[in-house]
CSV table of C-alpha atoms in Angstrom, one decimal:
chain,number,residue,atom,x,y,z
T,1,UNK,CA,26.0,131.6,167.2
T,2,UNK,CA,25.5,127.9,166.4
T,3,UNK,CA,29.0,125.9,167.2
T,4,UNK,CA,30.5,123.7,164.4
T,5,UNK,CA,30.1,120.2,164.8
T,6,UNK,CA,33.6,120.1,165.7
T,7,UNK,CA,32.6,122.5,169.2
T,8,UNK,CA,29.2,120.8,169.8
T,9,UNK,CA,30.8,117.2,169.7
T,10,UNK,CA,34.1,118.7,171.8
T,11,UNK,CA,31.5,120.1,174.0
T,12,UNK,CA,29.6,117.4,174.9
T,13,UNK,CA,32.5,115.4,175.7
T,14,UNK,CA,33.2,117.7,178.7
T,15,UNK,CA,31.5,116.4,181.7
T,16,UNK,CA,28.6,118.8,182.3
T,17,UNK,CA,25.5,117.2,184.2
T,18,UNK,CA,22.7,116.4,181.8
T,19,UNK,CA,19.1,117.0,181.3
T,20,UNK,CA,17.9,113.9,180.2
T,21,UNK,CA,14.4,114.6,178.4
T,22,UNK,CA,11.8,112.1,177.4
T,23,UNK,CA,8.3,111.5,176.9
T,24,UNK,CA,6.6,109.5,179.8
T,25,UNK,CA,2.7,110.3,178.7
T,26,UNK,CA,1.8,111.9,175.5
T,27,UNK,CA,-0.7,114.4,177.1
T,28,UNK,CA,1.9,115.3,179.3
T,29,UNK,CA,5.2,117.6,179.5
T,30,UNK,CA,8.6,115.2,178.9
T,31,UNK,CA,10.3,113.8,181.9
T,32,UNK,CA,13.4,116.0,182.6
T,33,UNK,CA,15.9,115.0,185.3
T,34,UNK,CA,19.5,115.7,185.8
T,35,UNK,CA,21.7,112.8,184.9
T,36,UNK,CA,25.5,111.8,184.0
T,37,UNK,CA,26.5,110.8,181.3
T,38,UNK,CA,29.7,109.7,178.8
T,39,UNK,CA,30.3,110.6,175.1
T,40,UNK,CA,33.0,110.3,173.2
T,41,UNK,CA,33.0,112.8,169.8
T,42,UNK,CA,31.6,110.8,166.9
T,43,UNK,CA,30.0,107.8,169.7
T,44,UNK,CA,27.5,107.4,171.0
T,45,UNK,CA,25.9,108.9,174.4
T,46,UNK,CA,25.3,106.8,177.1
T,47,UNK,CA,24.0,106.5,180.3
T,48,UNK,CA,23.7,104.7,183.6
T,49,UNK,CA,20.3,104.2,185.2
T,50,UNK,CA,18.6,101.8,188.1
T,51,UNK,CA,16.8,98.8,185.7
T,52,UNK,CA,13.2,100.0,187.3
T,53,UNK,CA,13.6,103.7,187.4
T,54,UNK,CA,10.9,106.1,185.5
T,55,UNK,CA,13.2,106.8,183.0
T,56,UNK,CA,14.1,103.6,181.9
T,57,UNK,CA,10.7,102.8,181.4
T,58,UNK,CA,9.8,105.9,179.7
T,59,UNK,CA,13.2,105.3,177.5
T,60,UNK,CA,12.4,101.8,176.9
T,61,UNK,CA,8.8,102.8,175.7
T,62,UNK,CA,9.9,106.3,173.8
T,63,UNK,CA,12.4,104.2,172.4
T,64,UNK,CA,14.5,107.7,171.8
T,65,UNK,CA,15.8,110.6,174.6
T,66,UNK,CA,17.2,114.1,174.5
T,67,UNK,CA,20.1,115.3,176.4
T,68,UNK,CA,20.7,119.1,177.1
T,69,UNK,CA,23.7,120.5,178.7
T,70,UNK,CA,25.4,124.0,179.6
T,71,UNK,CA,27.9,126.2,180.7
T,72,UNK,CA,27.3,130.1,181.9
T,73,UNK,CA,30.9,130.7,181.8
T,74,UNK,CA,33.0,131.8,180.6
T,75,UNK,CA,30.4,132.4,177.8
T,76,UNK,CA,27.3,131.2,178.0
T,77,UNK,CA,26.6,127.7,175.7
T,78,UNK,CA,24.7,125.2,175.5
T,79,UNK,CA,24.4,121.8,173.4
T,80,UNK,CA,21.0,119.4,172.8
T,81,UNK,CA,21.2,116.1,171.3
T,82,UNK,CA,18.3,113.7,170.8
T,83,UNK,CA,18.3,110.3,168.9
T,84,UNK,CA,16.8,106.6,169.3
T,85,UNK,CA,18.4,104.0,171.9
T,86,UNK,CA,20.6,101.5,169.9
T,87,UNK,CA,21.2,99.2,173.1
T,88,UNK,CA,20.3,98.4,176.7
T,89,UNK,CA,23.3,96.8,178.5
T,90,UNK,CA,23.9,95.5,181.9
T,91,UNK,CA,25.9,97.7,183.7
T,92,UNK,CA,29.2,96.6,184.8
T,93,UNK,CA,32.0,97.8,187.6
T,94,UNK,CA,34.7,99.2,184.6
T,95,UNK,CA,31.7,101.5,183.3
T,96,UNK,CA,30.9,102.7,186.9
T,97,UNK,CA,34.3,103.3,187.0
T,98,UNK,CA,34.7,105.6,184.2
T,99,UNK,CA,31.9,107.4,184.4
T,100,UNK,CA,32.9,108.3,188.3
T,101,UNK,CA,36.1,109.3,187.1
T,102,UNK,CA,34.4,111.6,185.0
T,103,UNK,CA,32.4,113.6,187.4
T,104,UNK,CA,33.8,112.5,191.2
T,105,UNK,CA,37.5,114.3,192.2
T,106,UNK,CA,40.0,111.4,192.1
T,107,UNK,CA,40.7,110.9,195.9
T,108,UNK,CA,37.1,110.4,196.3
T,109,UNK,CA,36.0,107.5,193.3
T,110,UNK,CA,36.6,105.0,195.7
T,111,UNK,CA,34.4,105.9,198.2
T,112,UNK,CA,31.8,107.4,195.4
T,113,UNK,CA,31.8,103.3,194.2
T,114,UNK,CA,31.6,101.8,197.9
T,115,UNK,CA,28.6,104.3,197.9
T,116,UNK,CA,27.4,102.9,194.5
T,117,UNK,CA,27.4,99.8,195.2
T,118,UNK,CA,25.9,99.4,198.5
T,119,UNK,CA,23.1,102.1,197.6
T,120,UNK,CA,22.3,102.5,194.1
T,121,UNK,CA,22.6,99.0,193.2
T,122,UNK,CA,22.5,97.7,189.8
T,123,UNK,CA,22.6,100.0,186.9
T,124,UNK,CA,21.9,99.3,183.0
T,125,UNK,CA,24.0,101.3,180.7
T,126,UNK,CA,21.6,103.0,177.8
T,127,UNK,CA,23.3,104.2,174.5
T,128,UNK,CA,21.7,106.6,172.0
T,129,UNK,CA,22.9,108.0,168.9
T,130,UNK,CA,22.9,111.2,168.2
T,131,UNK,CA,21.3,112.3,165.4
T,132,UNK,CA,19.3,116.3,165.8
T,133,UNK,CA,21.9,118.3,167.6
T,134,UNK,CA,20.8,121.9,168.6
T,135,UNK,CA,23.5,124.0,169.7
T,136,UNK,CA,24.6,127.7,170.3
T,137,UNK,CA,27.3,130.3,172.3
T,138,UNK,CA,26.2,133.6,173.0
T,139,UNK,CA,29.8,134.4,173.7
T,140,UNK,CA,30.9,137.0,176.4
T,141,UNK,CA,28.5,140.2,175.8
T,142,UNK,CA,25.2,139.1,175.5
């Protein structure tokens, strides 16, 4: 059953990891990786990514991205957004921030951002808006 736009926007707000998709070659397969992410219902997506990392460049060039994520419990459902960039950003420490807070338990965001910091280096926030959502819930008896 396809979820309202009311459930795919509520949905998407959770914090499930993503499967960012976009196209790197044409006569290849998109570029799919797991990634985090923040939205917001009605926003915009965005994510956090190293300034020379394949899919920045591949974003940068595509100029659009696709996002899936899912849940196999306690129904199985699913949500897939794609839509152009509308801004590259430098990263900053307050977006880090939220972003751990989203996915890292709270006695550990601390450390998670020492980690960030001294390993991952500078990140550049990307935002896309959503524009071709695909969604469904095959609720609890499939």
């Amino acid at each position: 059953m396809t979820l309202s736009r009311e459930e795919r926007e509520e949905f998407l707000a959770e914090p499930h990891v993503g499967a960012l998709s976009v196209v790197e070659r044409p006569d290849q397969a998109p570029l799919t990786v797991p990634i985090w992410y923040q939205y917001e219902p009605g926003g915009e997506v965005w994510i956090a990514t190293a300034p020379d990392a394949r899919k920045t460049q591949a974003i940068r060039r595509a100029g659009h991205f696709g996002l899936m994520v899912e849940r196999s419990a306690p129904t199985t459902r699913y949500v897939s957004v794609r839509g152009p960039v509308v801004r590259i950003e430098p990263g900053s420490p307050e977006l880090s921030r939220e972003l751990a807070q989203r996915y890292i338990p709270a006695a550990r965001v601390e450390e998670y951002l020492e980690f960030e910091r001294k390993h991952i280096g500078a990140q550049l926030i990307i935002y896309m808006r959503p524009e071709r959502w695909l969604s469904s819930d095959l609720g609890p008896e499939w």
